[in-house]
PDB file of C-alpha atoms in Angstrom:
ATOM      1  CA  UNK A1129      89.678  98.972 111.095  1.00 64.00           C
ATOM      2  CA  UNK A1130      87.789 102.436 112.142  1.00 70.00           C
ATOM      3  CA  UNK A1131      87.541 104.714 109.723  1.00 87.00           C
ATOM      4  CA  UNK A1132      87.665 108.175 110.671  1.00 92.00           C
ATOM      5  CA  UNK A1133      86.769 111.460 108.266  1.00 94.00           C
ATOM      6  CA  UNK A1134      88.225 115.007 108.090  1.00 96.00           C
ATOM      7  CA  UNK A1135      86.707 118.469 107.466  1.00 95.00           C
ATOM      8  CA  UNK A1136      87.912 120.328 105.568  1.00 95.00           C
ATOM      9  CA  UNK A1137      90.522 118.684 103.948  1.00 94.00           C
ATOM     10  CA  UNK A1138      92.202 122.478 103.505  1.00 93.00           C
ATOM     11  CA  UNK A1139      91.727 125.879 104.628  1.00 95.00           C
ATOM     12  CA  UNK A1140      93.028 129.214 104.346  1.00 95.00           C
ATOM     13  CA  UNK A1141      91.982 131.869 106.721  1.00 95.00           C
ATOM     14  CA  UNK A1142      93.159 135.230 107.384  1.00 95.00           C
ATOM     15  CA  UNK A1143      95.041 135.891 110.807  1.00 95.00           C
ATOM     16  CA  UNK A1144      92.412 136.633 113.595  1.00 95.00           C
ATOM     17  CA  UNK A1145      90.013 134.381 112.534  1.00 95.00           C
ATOM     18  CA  UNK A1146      89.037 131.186 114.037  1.00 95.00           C
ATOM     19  CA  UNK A1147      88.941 127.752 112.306  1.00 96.00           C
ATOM     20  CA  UNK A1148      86.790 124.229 113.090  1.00 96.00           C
ATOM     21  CA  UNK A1149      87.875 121.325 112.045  1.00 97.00           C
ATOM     22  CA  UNK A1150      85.398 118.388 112.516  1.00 96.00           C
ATOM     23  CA  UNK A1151      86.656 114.319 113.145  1.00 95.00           C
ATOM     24  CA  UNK A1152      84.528 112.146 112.383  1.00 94.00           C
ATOM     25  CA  UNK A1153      84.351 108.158 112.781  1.00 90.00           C
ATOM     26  CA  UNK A1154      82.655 106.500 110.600  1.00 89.00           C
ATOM     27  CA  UNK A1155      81.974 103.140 111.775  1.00 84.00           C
ATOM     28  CA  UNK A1156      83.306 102.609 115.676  1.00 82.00           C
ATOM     29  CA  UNK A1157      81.847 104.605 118.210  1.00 84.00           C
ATOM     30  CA  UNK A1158      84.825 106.230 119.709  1.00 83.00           C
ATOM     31  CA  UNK A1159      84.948 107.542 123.419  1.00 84.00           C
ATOM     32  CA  UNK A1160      88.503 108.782 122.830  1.00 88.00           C
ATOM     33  CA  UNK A1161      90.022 110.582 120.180  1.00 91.00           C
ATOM     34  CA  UNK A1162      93.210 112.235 119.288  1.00 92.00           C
ATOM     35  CA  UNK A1163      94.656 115.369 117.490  1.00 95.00           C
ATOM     36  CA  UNK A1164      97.520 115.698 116.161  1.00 95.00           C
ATOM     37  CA  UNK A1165      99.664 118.362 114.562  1.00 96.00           C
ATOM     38  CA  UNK A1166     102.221 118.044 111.947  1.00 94.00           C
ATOM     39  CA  UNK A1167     104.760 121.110 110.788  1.00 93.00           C
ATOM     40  CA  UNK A1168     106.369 119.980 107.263  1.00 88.00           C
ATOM     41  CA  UNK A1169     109.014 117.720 107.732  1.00 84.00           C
ATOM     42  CA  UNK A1170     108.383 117.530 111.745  1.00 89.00           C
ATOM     43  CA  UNK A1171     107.007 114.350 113.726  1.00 87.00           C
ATOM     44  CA  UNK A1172     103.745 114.310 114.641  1.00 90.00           C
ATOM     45  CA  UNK A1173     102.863 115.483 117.782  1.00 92.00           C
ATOM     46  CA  UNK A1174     100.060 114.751 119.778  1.00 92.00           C
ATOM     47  CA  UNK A1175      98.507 118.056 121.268  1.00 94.00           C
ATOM     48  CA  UNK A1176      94.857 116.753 123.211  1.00 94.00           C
ATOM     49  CA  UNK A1177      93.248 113.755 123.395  1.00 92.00           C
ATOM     50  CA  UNK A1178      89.424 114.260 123.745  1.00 90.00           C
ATOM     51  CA  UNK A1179      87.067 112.247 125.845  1.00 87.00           C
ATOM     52  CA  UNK A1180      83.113 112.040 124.700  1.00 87.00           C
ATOM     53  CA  UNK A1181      81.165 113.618 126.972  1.00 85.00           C
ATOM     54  CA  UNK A1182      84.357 115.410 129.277  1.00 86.00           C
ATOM     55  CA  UNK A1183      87.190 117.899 128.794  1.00 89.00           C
ATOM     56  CA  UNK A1184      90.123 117.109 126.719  1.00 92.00           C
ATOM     57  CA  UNK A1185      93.319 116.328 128.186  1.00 92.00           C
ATOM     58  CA  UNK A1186      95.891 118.862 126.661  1.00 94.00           C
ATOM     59  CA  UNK A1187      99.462 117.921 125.908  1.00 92.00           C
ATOM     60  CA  UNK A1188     102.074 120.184 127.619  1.00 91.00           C
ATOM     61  CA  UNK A1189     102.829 123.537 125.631  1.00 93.00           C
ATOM     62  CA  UNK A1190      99.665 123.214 123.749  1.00 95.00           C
ATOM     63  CA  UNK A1191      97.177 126.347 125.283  1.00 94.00           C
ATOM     64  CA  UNK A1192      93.699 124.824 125.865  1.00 93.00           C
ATOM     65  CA  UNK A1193      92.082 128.351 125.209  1.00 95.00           C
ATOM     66  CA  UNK A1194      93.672 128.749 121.922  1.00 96.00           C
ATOM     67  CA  UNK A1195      92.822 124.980 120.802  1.00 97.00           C
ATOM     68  CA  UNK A1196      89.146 124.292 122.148  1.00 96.00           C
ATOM     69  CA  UNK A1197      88.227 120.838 121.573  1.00 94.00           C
ATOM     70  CA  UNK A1198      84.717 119.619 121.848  1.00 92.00           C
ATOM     71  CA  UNK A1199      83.548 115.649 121.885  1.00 91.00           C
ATOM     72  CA  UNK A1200      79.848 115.783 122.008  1.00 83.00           C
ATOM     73  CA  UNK A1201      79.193 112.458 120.762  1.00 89.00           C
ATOM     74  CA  UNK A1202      80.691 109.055 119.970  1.00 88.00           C
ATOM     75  CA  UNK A1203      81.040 109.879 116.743  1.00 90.00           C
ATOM     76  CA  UNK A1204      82.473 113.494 116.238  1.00 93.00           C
ATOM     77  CA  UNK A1205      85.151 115.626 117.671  1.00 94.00           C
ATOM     78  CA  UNK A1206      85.514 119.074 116.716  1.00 96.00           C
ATOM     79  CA  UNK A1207      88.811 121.279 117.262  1.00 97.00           C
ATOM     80  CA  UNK A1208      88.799 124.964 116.892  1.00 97.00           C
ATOM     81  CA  UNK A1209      91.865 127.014 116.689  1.00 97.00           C
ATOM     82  CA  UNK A1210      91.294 130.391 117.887  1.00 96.00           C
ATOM     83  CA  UNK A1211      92.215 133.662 116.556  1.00 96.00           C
ATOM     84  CA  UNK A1212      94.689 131.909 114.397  1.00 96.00           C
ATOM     85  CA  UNK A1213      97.739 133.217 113.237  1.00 96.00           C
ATOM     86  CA  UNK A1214     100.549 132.328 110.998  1.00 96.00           C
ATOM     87  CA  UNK A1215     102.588 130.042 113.143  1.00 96.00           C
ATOM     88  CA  UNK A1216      99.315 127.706 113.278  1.00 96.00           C
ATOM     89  CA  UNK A1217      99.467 126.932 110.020  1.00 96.00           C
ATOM     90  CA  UNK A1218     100.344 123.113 109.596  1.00 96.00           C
ATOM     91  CA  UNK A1219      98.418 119.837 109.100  1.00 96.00           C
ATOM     92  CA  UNK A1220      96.074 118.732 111.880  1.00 97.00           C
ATOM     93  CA  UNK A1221      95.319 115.111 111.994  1.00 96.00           C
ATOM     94  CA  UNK A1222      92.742 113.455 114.286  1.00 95.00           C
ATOM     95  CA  UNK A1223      92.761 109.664 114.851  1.00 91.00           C
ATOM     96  CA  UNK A1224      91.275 106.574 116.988  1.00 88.00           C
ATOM     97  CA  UNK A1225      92.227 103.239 117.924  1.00 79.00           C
ATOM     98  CA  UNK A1226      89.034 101.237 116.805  1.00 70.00           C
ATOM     99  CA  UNK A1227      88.838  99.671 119.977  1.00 65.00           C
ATOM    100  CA  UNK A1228      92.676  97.885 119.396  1.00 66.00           C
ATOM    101  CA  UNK A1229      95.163  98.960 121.548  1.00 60.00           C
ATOM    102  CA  UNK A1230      98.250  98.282 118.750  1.00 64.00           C
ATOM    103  CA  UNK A1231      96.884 100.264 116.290  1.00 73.00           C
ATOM    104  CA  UNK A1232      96.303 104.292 115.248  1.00 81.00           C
ATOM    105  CA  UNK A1233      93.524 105.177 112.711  1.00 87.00           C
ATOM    106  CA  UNK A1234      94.492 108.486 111.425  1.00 91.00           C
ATOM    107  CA  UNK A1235      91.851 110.861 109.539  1.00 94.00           C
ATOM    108  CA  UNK A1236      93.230 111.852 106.058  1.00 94.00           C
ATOM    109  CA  UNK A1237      93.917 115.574 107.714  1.00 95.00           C
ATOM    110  CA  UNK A1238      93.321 119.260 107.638  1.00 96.00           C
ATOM    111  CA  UNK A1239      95.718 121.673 106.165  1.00 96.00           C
ATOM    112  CA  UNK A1240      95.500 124.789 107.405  1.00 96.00           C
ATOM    113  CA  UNK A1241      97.079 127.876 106.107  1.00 95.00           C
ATOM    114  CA  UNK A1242      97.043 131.148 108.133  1.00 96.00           C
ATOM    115  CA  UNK A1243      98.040 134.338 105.860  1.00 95.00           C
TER     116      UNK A1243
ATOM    117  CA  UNK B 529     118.496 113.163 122.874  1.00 54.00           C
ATOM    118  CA  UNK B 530     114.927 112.798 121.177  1.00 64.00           C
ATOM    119  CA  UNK B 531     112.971 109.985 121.809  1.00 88.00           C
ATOM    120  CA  UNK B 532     112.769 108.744 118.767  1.00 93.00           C
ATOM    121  CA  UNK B 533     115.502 109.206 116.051  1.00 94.00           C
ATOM    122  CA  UNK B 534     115.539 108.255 112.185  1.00 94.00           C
ATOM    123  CA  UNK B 535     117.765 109.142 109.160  1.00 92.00           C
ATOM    124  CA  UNK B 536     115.439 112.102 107.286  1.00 91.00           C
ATOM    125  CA  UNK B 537     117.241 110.538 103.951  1.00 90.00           C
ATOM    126  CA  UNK B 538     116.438 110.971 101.383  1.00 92.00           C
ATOM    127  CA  UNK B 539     117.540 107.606 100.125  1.00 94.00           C
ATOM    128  CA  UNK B 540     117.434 107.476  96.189  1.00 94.00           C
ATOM    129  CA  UNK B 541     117.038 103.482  95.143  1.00 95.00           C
ATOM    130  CA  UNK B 542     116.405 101.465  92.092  1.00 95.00           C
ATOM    131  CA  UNK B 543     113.080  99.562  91.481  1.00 96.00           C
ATOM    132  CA  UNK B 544     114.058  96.320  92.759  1.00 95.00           C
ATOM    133  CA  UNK B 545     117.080  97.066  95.036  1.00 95.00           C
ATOM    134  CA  UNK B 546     116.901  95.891  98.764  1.00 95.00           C
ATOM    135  CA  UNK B 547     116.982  98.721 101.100  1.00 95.00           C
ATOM    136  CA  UNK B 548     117.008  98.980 105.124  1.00 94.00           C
ATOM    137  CA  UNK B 549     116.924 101.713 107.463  1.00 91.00           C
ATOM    138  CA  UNK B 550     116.538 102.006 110.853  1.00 94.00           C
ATOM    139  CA  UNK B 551     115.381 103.781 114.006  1.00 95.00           C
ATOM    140  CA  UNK B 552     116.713 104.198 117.795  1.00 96.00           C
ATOM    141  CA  UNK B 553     114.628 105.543 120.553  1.00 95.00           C
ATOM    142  CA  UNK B 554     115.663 106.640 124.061  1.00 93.00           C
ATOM    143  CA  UNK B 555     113.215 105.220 126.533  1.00 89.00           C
ATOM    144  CA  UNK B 556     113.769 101.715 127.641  1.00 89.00           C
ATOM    145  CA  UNK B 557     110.338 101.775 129.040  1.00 86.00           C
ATOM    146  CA  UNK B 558     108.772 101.884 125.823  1.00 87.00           C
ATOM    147  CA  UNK B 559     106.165  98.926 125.206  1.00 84.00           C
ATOM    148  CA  UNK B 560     105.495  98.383 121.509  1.00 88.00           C
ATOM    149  CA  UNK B 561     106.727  99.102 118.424  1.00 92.00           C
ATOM    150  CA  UNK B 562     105.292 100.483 114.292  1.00 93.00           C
ATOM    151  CA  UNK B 563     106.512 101.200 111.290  1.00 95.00           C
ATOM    152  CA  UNK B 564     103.734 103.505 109.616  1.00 94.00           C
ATOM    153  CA  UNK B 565     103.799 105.101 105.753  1.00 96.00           C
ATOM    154  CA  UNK B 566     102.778 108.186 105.333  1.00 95.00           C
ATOM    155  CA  UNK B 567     102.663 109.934 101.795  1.00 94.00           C
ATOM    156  CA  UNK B 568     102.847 113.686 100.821  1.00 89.00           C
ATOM    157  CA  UNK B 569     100.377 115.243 102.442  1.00 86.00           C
ATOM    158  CA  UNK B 570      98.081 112.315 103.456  1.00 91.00           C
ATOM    159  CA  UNK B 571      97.772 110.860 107.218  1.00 92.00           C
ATOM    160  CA  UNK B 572     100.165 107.875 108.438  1.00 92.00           C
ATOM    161  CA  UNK B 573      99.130 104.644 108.094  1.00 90.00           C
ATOM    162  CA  UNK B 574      99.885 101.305 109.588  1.00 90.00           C
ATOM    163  CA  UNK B 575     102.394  99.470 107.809  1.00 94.00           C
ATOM    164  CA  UNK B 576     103.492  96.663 110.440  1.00 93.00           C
ATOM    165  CA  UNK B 577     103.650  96.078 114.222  1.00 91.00           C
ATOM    166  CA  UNK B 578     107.453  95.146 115.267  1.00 93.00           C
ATOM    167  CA  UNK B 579     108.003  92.402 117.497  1.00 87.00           C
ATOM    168  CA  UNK B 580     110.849  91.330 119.140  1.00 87.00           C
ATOM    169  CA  UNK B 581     111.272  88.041 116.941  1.00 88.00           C
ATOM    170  CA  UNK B 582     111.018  89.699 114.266  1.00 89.00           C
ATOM    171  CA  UNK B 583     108.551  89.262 111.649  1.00 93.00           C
ATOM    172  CA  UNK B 584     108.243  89.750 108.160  1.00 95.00           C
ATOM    173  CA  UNK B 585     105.020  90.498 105.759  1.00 94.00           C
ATOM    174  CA  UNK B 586     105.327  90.051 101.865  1.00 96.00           C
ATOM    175  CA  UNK B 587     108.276  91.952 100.800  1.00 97.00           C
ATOM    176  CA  UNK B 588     108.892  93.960 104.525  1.00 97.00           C
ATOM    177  CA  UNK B 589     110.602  92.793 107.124  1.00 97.00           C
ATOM    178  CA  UNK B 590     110.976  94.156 110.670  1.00 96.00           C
ATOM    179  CA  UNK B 591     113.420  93.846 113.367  1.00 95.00           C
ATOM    180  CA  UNK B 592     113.555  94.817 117.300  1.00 95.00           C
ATOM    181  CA  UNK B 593     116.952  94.839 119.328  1.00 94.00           C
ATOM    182  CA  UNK B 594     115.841  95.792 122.700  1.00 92.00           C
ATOM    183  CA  UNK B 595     119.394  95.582 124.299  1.00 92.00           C
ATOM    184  CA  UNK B 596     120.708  98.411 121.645  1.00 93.00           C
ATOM    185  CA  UNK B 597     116.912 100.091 121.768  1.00 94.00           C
ATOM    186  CA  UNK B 598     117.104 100.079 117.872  1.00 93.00           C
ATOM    187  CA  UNK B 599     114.139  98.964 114.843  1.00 96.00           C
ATOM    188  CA  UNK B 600     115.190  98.291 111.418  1.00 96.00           C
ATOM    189  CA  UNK B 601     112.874  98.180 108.260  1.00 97.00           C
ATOM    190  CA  UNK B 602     113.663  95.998 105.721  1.00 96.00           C
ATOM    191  CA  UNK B 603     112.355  96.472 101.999  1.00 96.00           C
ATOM    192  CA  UNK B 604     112.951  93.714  99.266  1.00 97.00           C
ATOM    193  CA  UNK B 605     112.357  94.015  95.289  1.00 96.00           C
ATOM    194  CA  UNK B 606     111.211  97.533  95.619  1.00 96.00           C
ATOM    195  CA  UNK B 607     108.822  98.963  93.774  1.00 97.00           C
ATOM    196  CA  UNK B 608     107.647 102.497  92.784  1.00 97.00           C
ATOM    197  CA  UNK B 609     104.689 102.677  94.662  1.00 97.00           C
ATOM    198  CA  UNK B 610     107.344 101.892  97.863  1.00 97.00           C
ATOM    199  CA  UNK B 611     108.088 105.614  97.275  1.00 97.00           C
ATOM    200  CA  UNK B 612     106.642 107.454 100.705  1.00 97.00           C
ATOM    201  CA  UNK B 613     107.998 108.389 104.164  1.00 96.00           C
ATOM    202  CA  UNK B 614     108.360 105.714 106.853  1.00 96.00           C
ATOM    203  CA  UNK B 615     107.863 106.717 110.267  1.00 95.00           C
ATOM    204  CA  UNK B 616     108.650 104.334 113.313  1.00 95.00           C
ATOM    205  CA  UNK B 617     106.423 105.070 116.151  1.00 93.00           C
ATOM    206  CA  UNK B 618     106.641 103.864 119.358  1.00 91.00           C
ATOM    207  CA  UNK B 619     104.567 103.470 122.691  1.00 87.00           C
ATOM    208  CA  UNK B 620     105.839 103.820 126.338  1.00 79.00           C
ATOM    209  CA  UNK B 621     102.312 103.715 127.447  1.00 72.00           C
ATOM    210  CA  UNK B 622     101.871  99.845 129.351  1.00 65.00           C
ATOM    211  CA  UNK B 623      98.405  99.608 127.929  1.00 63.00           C
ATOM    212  CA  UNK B 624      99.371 100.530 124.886  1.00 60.00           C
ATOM    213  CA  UNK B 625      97.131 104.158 124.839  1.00 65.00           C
ATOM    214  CA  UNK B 626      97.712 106.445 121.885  1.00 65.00           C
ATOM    215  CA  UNK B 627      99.150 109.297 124.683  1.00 68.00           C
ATOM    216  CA  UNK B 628     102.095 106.953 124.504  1.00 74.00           C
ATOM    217  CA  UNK B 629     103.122 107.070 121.292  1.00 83.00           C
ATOM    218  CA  UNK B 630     105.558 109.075 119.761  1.00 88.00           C
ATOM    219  CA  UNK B 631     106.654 109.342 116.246  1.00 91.00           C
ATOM    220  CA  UNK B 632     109.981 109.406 114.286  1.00 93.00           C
ATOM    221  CA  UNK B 633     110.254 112.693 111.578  1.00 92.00           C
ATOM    222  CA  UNK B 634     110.063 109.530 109.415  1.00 94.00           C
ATOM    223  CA  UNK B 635     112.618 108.514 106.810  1.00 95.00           C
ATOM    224  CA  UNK B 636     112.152 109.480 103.138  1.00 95.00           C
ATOM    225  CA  UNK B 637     112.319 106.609 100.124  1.00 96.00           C
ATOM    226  CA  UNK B 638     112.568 107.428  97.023  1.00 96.00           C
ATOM    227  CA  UNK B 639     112.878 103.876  94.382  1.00 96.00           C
ATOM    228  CA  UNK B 640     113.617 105.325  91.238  1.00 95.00           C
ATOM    229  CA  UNK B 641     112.439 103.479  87.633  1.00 94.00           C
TER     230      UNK B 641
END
């Protein structure tokens, strides 16, 4: 299966600030990838799905200015959270198929803690 | 209702117990079926596709009952390392795209020594 990367694994940033978190896959050239967030003991829910070379396609609720997501090649997907403040804080997890249509592969995630 | 519904558990069971739980979900549109495993504070990861005859791999089996919309998880001869949350995901999405899915909060297993 793909694998996909995650950077950082963690960070803590002070409210106001803004925060990149970079996808990676490894081995699969992926035209479509998806983010994720997770609150603790909360499903995951999908907030964007980004498309290489076009704009993301934003899950209701989630604010596309806040959450800019950028797909500039086949390989890497980038989502910044924007002037983040303590209610962002949870773990962001980026994923692909790999091509299969039955199967999700998930980055190991970003924890990110907003003080 | 939410779409997809599990038992948060905990459930506390001895290495080597049998244990099932199971998951119901709301949309009778919905295409295809996963158990994933996710442990603290890593990402999900595939565990088995569910198909509606059932099918089993090692020590796991899995079950689909369209008519009731419910999934079962079955775990034989536990072991420690079974310790983790189990989500069920499932797609309503006909060709199968990850916009489809959605995830169970995912049941918690703990197999005690």
């Amino acid at each position: 299966g793909a694998v996909v990367s995650q950077h950082p694994s963690w960070v803590i940033c002070k409210s106001g600030t803004s925060v990149k978190i970079e996808c990676r896959s490894l081995d699969f050239q992926a035209t479509t990838m998806f983010w994720y967030r997770q609150f603790p003991k909360q499903s995951l829910m999908l907030m964007a799905t980004s498309n290489e070379g076009s704009k993301a396609t934003y899950e209701q609720g989630v604010e596309k200015d806040k959450f800019l997501i950028n797909h500039a090649s086949l390989t890497l997907s980038t989502l910044t959270v924007t002037s983040a403040h303590p209610e962002d804080s949870s773990f962001y997890i980026c994923s692909t198929t790999g091509g299969r249509l039955d199967e999700q592969y998930f980055g190991p995630g970003t924890r990110l803690t907003v003080t | 209702r939410k779409e997809v519904e599990q038992d948060p558990g905990p459930f506390n069971v001895p290495e080597g117990a049998t244990v099932a739980f199971n998951c119901t979900y709301s949309n009778s549109a919905s295409q295809s079926f996963f158990w994933y495993r996710q442990d603290c504070r890593k990402e999900p990861k595939l565990l088995m596709s569910v198909y509606s005859s059932g099918n089993e791999d090692g020590r796991f089996t899995a079950q689909l009952n369209r008519a009731s919309q419910y999934i079962s998880l079955l775990i034989r001869d536990s072991k420690l390392s079974d310790s983790a949350t189990y989500l069920c995901v499932v797609n309503i999405a006909p060709g199968g795209g990850a916009d489809g899915l959605t995830f169970g909060k995912g049941t918690h297993l703990i197999i005690q020594p």
